[in-house]
C-alpha positions as YAML, in Angstrom:
chain: A
units: angstrom
residues:
- id: 1
  name: MET
  ca: [114.60, 41.97, 41.16]
- id: 2
  name: ASP
  ca: [117.10, 40.13, 38.98]
- id: 3
  name: GLU
  ca: [115.87, 42.03, 35.92]
- id: 4
  name: LEU
  ca: [116.30, 45.37, 37.70]
- id: 5
  name: ILE
  ca: [119.81, 44.44, 38.82]
- id: 6
  name: ALA
  ca: [120.70, 43.26, 35.30]
- id: 7
  name: ARG
  ca: [119.43, 46.53, 33.80]
- id: 8
  name: LEU
  ca: [121.52, 48.57, 36.22]
- id: 9
  name: VAL
  ca: [124.60, 46.53, 35.37]
- id: 10
  name: ALA
  ca: [124.00, 46.87, 31.62]
- id: 11
  name: ASN
  ca: [122.83, 50.49, 31.47]
- id: 12
  name: VAL
  ca: [124.85, 52.13, 34.22]
- id: 13
  name: GLY
  ca: [127.96, 50.01, 33.95]
- id: 14
  name: VAL
  ca: [128.34, 49.11, 37.61]
- id: 15
  name: ASP
  ca: [129.12, 45.59, 38.74]
- id: 16
  name: ARG
  ca: [126.37, 43.33, 40.08]
- id: 17
  name: ASP
  ca: [127.39, 43.73, 43.73]
- id: 18
  name: ALA
  ca: [127.29, 47.52, 43.49]
- id: 19
  name: ALA
  ca: [123.89, 47.42, 41.77]
- id: 20
  name: GLN
  ca: [122.47, 45.13, 44.46]
- id: 21
  name: LYS
  ca: [123.85, 47.32, 47.22]
- id: 22
  name: ALA
  ca: [122.39, 50.46, 45.62]
- id: 23
  name: VAL
  ca: [118.94, 48.94, 45.26]
- id: 24
  name: GLY
  ca: [119.13, 47.60, 48.81]
- id: 25
  name: ILE
  ca: [119.99, 51.07, 50.12]
- id: 26
  name: ILE
  ca: [117.10, 52.61, 48.22]
- id: 27
  name: LEU
  ca: [114.66, 50.01, 49.55]
- id: 28
  name: GLU
  ca: [115.94, 50.52, 53.10]
- id: 29
  name: PHE
  ca: [115.42, 54.26, 52.72]
- id: 30
  name: LEU
  ca: [111.86, 53.70, 51.54]
- id: 31
  name: LEU
  ca: [111.22, 51.41, 54.49]
- id: 32
  name: SER
  ca: [112.43, 53.98, 56.97]
- id: 33
  name: GLU
  ca: [111.12, 57.18, 55.37]
- id: 34
  name: GLY
  ca: [108.25, 56.29, 53.06]
- id: 35
  name: PRO
  ca: [104.56, 55.97, 53.83]
- id: 36
  name: ALA
  ca: [104.12, 52.54, 55.45]
- id: 37
  name: ASP
  ca: [101.05, 51.50, 53.43]
- id: 38
  name: LYS
  ca: [102.63, 52.35, 50.09]
- id: 39
  name: VAL
  ca: [105.97, 50.75, 50.98]
- id: 40
  name: ARG
  ca: [104.23, 47.53, 52.13]
- id: 41
  name: GLU
  ca: [102.46, 47.34, 48.79]
- id: 42
  name: LEU
  ca: [105.66, 48.03, 46.85]
- id: 43
  name: MET
  ca: [107.71, 45.46, 48.76]
- id: 44
  name: ALA
  ca: [105.02, 42.81, 48.29]
- id: 45
  name: ARG
  ca: [105.05, 43.39, 44.52]
- id: 46
  name: ILE
  ca: [108.80, 43.18, 43.99]
- id: 47
  name: PRO
  ca: [110.03, 39.58, 43.92]
- id: 48
  name: GLY
  ca: [113.26, 39.34, 45.88]
- id: 49
  name: ALA
  ca: [112.94, 42.74, 47.60]
- id: 50
  name: GLU
  ca: [112.76, 41.27, 51.08]
- id: 51
  name: GLU
  ca: [115.83, 39.13, 50.50]
- id: 52
  name: LEU
  ca: [117.80, 42.05, 49.09]
- id: 53
  name: VAL
  ca: [116.98, 44.27, 52.07]
- id: 54
  name: ASN
  ca: [117.94, 41.44, 54.44]
- id: 55
  name: ALA
  ca: [121.24, 41.02, 52.58]
- id: 56
  name: GLN
  ca: [121.97, 44.72, 53.15]
- id: 57
  name: GLY
  ca: [121.49, 44.44, 56.88]
- id: 58
  name: GLY
  ca: [117.76, 44.90, 56.88]
- id: 59
  name: ASP
  ca: [115.62, 47.18, 58.93]
- id: 60
  name: ASP
  ca: [117.67, 48.39, 61.93]
- id: 61
  name: GLY
  ca: [120.27, 45.74, 61.11]
- id: 62
  name: GLY
  ca: [117.87, 43.02, 62.22]
- id: 63
  name: GLY
  ca: [116.41, 42.08, 58.88]
- id: 64
  name: PHE
  ca: [113.27, 43.06, 57.06]
- id: 65
  name: SER
  ca: [109.99, 41.52, 58.06]
- id: 66
  name: MET
  ca: [106.70, 42.13, 56.31]
- id: 67
  name: GLY
  ca: [105.03, 41.24, 59.59]
- id: 68
  name: GLY
  ca: [107.04, 43.92, 61.31]
- id: 69
  name: LEU
  ca: [105.93, 46.49, 58.78]
- id: 70
  name: MET
  ca: [102.30, 45.44, 58.95]
- id: 71
  name: GLY
  ca: [102.08, 45.26, 62.72]
...
């Protein structure tokens, strides 16, 4: 996740906070609108994804939980 954020900062020219917020918003969108099985796999493969979504307010404002997605 840090590498993705660093690339956004370097290539797009936004500050780190804006890059983190943008990625968090995208991940939240995927959680709410994407196919559950594919999103579970994606989130499990991205180190720091869960923490970033939680920092953005998480799923329904209550935080992201892999258990919640899987159950």
